[in-house]
Amino acid sequence: MRVGTARAAAVRWVAAHARSVPGYRGAYFSGSTVGRADDAELAASSDVDVVVVTEDEDPPVKPGKLRYGGALLEISYVPWAELRDAETVLSSYHLAGSFRVDTVIDDPTGGLRALYADLSPRFAEREWVRRRCLDARRRVEGRLAAFDGTAPFHEQVPAWMFPTGVTTHVLLVAALRNPTVRLRYPAAREVLTAYGRPRLYRELLELLGCADVSAEVVRHHVGEMTRTFDATVPVARTPFFFSSDLTERARPIAVDGSRELIDRGEHREAVFWIVATLARCHTVLAVDDPALHTARLPAFEAAVADLTGITGTADILERREEVIRFLPGLWAVAEDILAANPDIT
């Protein structure tokens, strides 16, 4: 499917399902399709992110992934209060990128287009880019500081891994690149190669623990992840913010997308989402099917050990300190990218 075709399906979904909801203020595109040409090919392992803006300061749980008009859409909500101030959005690395170009789908109040008109000319100004890099760095620091070593192991792993992965976002933001979620490591490698710092990429992988993992090992564990994923989907009932990532509709991303990375030689880059998916499955299973959670737990623990080198809380705490020590050097590289990036004004 072409990106433009998928976007058109998203526009129809907004007209049919979002406009009539009380408090609706508009919708816009976000994520990996922002800035891509309409005639670009959209991989089966990619979706189109649509953000619905609402007056409700406490929006309902996001619908998540759904099929509409043949396209895989990822629907989420954002309160208008988070977008009201342009400088707040400019400083937010996960919000600002959507308004670098015109991504507005629908804007009955005019607020989104006014935000775009205000933000877009300033998006690449050095002051705001640096603030967004700092926003990403603070997310690493804040989430690692909040790590709870008393939580179950399947909750500890993502609590360490996701902020560790945000180290890539510091670099992507400095390069004015989309801070993607699932493909953050391949994107960071491209940035570091383009700016003459490829050696730092190995350090990022070492923090994750997968710098020397073999394709054979990763392929084995993606098979185990697939079995856990397929066992989780039919029993999942309790809503989590990531629930739409654990559905049959999301299988092309969680399972097929990981296999695609391995097949093209990016097995180390596949580790992040394999482990994240496994951890999320066990978060669901621990609540909705404890017996299945227990039965599949050895496969999860083996995957975490083989792919990241983590075998328990002590390892995570040690790795957390390694990430914290790494941050000053990471920031220096981000500053170098800021200085060298010709698109920053």
XYZ file of C-alpha atoms in Angstrom:
345
model
C 0.000 0.000 0.000
C 1.150 3.550 -0.736
C 1.461 6.057 2.090
C -1.073 8.341 0.412
C -3.644 5.544 0.198
C -3.207 4.761 3.895
C -3.506 8.447 4.781
C -6.721 8.693 2.796
C -8.128 5.772 4.799
C -7.149 7.590 7.994
C -8.958 10.738 6.854
C -12.107 8.689 6.220
C -11.822 7.044 9.658
C -11.626 10.462 11.344
C -14.716 11.657 9.444
C -16.676 8.517 10.264
C -15.622 7.817 13.851
C -13.930 10.797 15.525
C -15.815 13.936 14.548
C -19.023 12.981 16.357
C -17.326 12.260 19.699
C -18.085 14.903 22.372
C -15.114 17.201 22.980
C -13.547 16.518 19.575
C -11.213 19.334 18.426
C -9.474 17.808 15.420
C -6.929 15.258 14.302
C -3.451 15.089 12.804
C -0.881 12.590 11.568
C 2.085 11.614 13.710
C 4.864 9.024 13.707
C 6.899 7.520 10.919
C 4.777 8.651 7.967
C 5.214 12.359 8.738
C 7.101 13.988 5.877
C 6.944 10.915 3.625
C 5.687 11.283 0.068
C 2.237 9.990 -0.817
C 3.687 7.621 -3.420
C 6.154 6.024 -0.965
C 5.531 2.372 -0.153
C 4.180 1.641 3.320
C 5.581 -1.637 4.621
C 3.189 -4.220 6.001
C 5.092 -3.911 9.291
C 4.275 -0.173 9.539
C 1.143 1.666 10.563
C -0.189 5.203 10.206
C -0.346 7.138 13.469
C -3.404 9.341 13.929
C -3.754 11.625 16.934
C -7.263 12.744 17.882
C -7.354 15.993 19.853
C -9.969 16.269 22.587
C -11.120 18.830 25.131
C -11.105 16.051 27.721
C -8.075 16.453 29.976
C -8.294 12.771 30.855
C -8.931 11.065 27.501
C -10.197 7.486 27.301
C -7.840 4.604 26.643
C -6.588 4.904 23.087
C -8.269 2.631 20.530
C -4.818 1.652 19.314
C -4.332 -0.398 16.162
C -7.240 -1.051 13.844
C -7.824 -1.886 10.199
C -9.740 0.618 8.114
C -9.965 0.775 4.349
C -7.176 -1.791 4.138
C -4.766 0.389 6.148
C -3.382 -0.361 9.606
C -4.023 2.715 11.748
C -2.769 3.517 15.240
C -5.244 5.840 16.946
C -4.364 7.783 20.079
C -5.749 10.788 21.949
C -4.108 13.966 23.183
C -5.773 16.646 25.344
C -5.924 20.081 23.743
C -4.377 21.412 26.965
C -1.076 19.763 25.967
C -1.067 21.558 22.603
C -2.429 24.968 23.581
C 0.983 26.570 24.094
C 3.264 26.462 21.036
C 6.481 26.822 23.022
C 5.557 23.903 25.251
C 5.025 21.795 22.126
C 8.279 23.082 20.600
C 10.120 21.865 23.706
C 8.540 18.411 23.654
C 10.428 15.891 21.558
C 7.450 13.539 21.197
C 4.972 16.281 20.181
C 6.884 18.809 18.093
C 7.755 16.588 15.125
C 4.142 16.292 14.038
C 4.003 20.038 13.370
C 7.232 20.403 11.424
C 5.123 19.939 8.292
C 1.387 20.243 7.745
C -0.054 17.037 9.202
C -3.508 18.368 10.027
C -6.333 16.014 9.036
C -9.256 17.977 10.429
C -9.392 21.230 12.382
C -12.909 22.484 13.114
C -11.716 25.126 15.599
C -8.647 26.322 13.660
C -6.383 25.658 16.631
C -4.211 22.991 14.989
C -3.437 25.025 11.882
C -2.611 28.031 14.051
C -0.248 25.815 16.037
C 1.386 24.556 12.842
C 1.781 28.087 11.491
C 3.448 29.206 14.730
C 5.619 26.147 15.315
C 6.821 25.102 11.873
C 9.067 28.137 11.148
C 10.771 27.701 14.528
C 11.064 23.895 14.569
C 14.695 23.824 13.386
C 15.947 26.761 15.481
C 18.902 25.635 17.582
C 17.375 26.743 20.890
C 14.286 24.583 20.394
C 16.154 21.580 19.035
C 18.438 21.641 22.065
C 15.446 21.877 24.398
C 13.929 18.796 22.762
C 17.219 16.917 23.119
C 17.218 17.885 26.783
C 13.618 16.688 27.061
C 14.711 13.272 25.773
C 17.723 13.169 28.117
C 15.526 14.038 31.091
C 13.191 11.215 30.140
C 16.108 8.781 30.336
C 17.193 10.128 33.705
C 13.709 10.404 35.182
C 12.509 6.962 34.216
C 15.711 5.248 35.314
C 15.493 7.071 38.645
C 11.924 5.771 39.067
C 12.961 2.134 38.535
C 11.296 -0.156 41.076
C 13.467 -3.127 41.965
C 10.612 -4.740 43.902
C 8.358 -5.074 40.855
C 8.001 -8.434 39.077
C 10.882 -9.187 36.714
C 8.697 -8.881 33.599
C 7.915 -5.297 34.696
C 11.497 -4.469 35.684
C 12.855 -5.325 32.240
C 10.855 -2.733 30.248
C 11.236 -0.188 33.062
C 14.989 -0.362 32.399
C 14.940 -1.015 28.667
C 12.624 1.725 27.425
C 14.509 4.642 29.008
C 17.769 3.029 27.908
C 16.383 3.083 24.367
C 15.583 6.792 24.647
C 19.333 7.423 24.409
C 18.806 6.930 20.669
C 16.120 9.621 20.681
C 18.569 12.225 21.977
C 20.594 11.693 18.796
C 17.616 11.458 16.459
C 16.184 14.725 17.763
C 19.532 16.483 17.285
C 19.577 15.261 13.687
C 15.957 16.418 13.125
C 14.936 12.808 12.585
C 11.713 11.151 13.677
C 12.231 9.621 17.161
C 10.694 6.328 16.086
C 9.829 3.628 18.611
C 10.306 0.150 17.159
C 13.064 1.136 14.698
C 14.955 3.541 16.932
C 18.238 1.618 16.768
C 18.546 1.367 12.957
C 17.643 5.062 12.759
C 20.305 5.991 15.332
C 22.908 3.954 13.439
C 22.126 5.918 10.270
C 22.527 9.222 12.110
C 25.813 8.274 13.752
C 27.195 7.017 10.432
C 26.125 10.201 8.638
C 27.830 12.380 11.249
C 31.045 10.359 11.402
C 30.471 8.762 14.824
C 29.785 5.094 14.002
C 31.773 3.799 16.986
C 29.223 5.269 19.388
C 26.611 2.951 17.932
C 28.284 -0.091 19.431
C 28.144 1.621 22.822
C 24.381 2.052 22.436
C 24.044 -1.656 21.700
C 26.306 -2.543 24.627
C 24.004 -0.600 26.979
C 21.154 -2.739 25.667
C 23.361 -5.834 25.966
C 23.075 -7.082 22.380
C 26.262 -5.804 20.725
C 27.621 -9.326 20.137
C 24.467 -11.421 19.952
C 24.277 -13.745 16.940
C 21.528 -13.902 14.354
C 20.951 -17.556 15.241
C 20.234 -16.719 18.875
C 17.921 -13.847 17.954
C 16.068 -16.016 15.459
C 15.519 -18.661 18.129
C 14.043 -16.148 20.549
C 11.831 -14.476 17.975
C 10.326 -17.934 17.539
C 9.692 -18.132 21.289
C 8.302 -14.595 21.247
C 5.931 -15.605 18.463
C 4.643 -18.539 20.501
C 4.091 -16.309 23.534
C 2.455 -13.604 21.421
C 0.064 -16.045 19.756
C -0.840 -17.540 23.134
C -1.450 -14.105 24.684
C -3.726 -12.599 22.020
C -6.749 -14.875 22.623
C -6.675 -14.572 26.429
C -5.945 -10.837 26.789
C -8.846 -9.018 28.467
C -7.447 -6.416 30.860
C -6.802 -3.071 29.121
C -3.246 -1.708 29.152
C -1.925 1.302 27.257
C -0.103 -1.109 24.925
C -2.985 -3.570 24.521
C -3.463 -2.799 20.826
C 0.120 -3.973 20.199
C -0.911 -7.455 21.346
C -3.661 -8.227 18.849
C -3.888 -10.197 15.645
C -3.966 -6.884 13.752
C -0.605 -5.953 15.290
C 1.058 -9.270 14.429
C 2.633 -7.944 11.180
C 4.487 -5.374 13.292
C 5.391 -7.354 16.405
C 6.223 -10.670 14.732
C 6.738 -10.132 11.005
C 8.548 -6.820 11.531
C 11.068 -8.473 13.846
C 11.661 -11.298 11.373
C 12.196 -8.769 8.576
C 14.942 -7.066 10.571
C 16.684 -10.385 11.194
C 16.388 -11.393 7.531
C 18.114 -8.223 6.386
C 21.002 -8.603 8.808
C 19.721 -6.293 11.538
C 19.272 -8.966 14.170
C 20.796 -6.818 16.911
C 18.356 -4.050 16.027
C 15.470 -6.517 16.380
C 16.299 -7.256 20.027
C 14.636 -4.142 21.448
C 11.140 -4.892 20.164
C 11.399 -8.652 20.713
C 12.111 -8.164 24.413
C 9.571 -5.343 24.713
C 6.860 -7.507 23.177
C 7.685 -10.465 25.406
C 7.595 -8.295 28.531
C 4.242 -6.824 27.533
C 2.827 -10.282 26.881
C 3.817 -11.370 30.378
C 2.353 -8.220 31.918
C -0.961 -9.248 30.374
C -0.617 -12.953 31.152
C 0.240 -12.311 34.799
C -3.233 -10.778 35.167
C -5.369 -12.618 32.610
C -3.846 -16.127 32.595
C -1.396 -16.697 35.459
C -0.907 -20.368 34.580
C 0.144 -19.512 31.037
C 2.355 -16.722 32.404
C 4.146 -19.261 34.587
C 4.440 -21.775 31.755
C 5.968 -19.264 29.332
C 8.140 -17.474 31.918
C 11.268 -19.643 31.358
C 11.264 -18.665 27.662
C 11.013 -14.992 28.615
C 13.830 -15.226 31.152
C 16.020 -17.089 28.643
C 15.380 -14.457 25.981
C 16.253 -11.595 28.331
C 19.426 -13.387 29.448
C 20.590 -14.344 25.946
C 19.658 -11.104 24.201
C 20.506 -8.486 26.846
C 22.690 -10.278 29.404
C 20.200 -9.481 32.174
C 19.426 -12.277 34.613
C 17.994 -10.379 37.570
C 17.512 -7.111 39.421
C 21.204 -6.724 40.283
C 22.100 -6.791 36.582
C 19.483 -4.178 35.790
C 20.722 -1.874 38.545
C 24.282 -2.200 37.258
C 23.168 -1.527 33.685
C 21.175 1.484 34.870
C 24.334 2.995 36.323
C 26.149 2.351 33.039
C 23.491 4.312 31.171
C 23.733 7.210 33.619
C 27.533 7.313 33.216
C 27.088 7.237 29.439
C 24.831 10.295 29.281
C 27.487 13.071 29.408
C 29.318 11.541 26.446
C 26.042 11.074 24.600
C 25.172 14.711 25.205
C 28.543 15.819 23.805
C 27.842 13.890 20.597
C 24.358 15.388 20.396
C 25.892 18.847 20.701
C 28.309 17.999 17.882
C 25.396 16.927 15.689
C 23.544 20.145 16.547
C 26.591 22.140 15.486
C 27.124 20.197 12.250
C 23.504 19.819 11.144
C 23.051 22.164 8.151
C 19.273 22.214 8.598
C 19.447 23.768 12.069
C 19.208 27.555 12.064
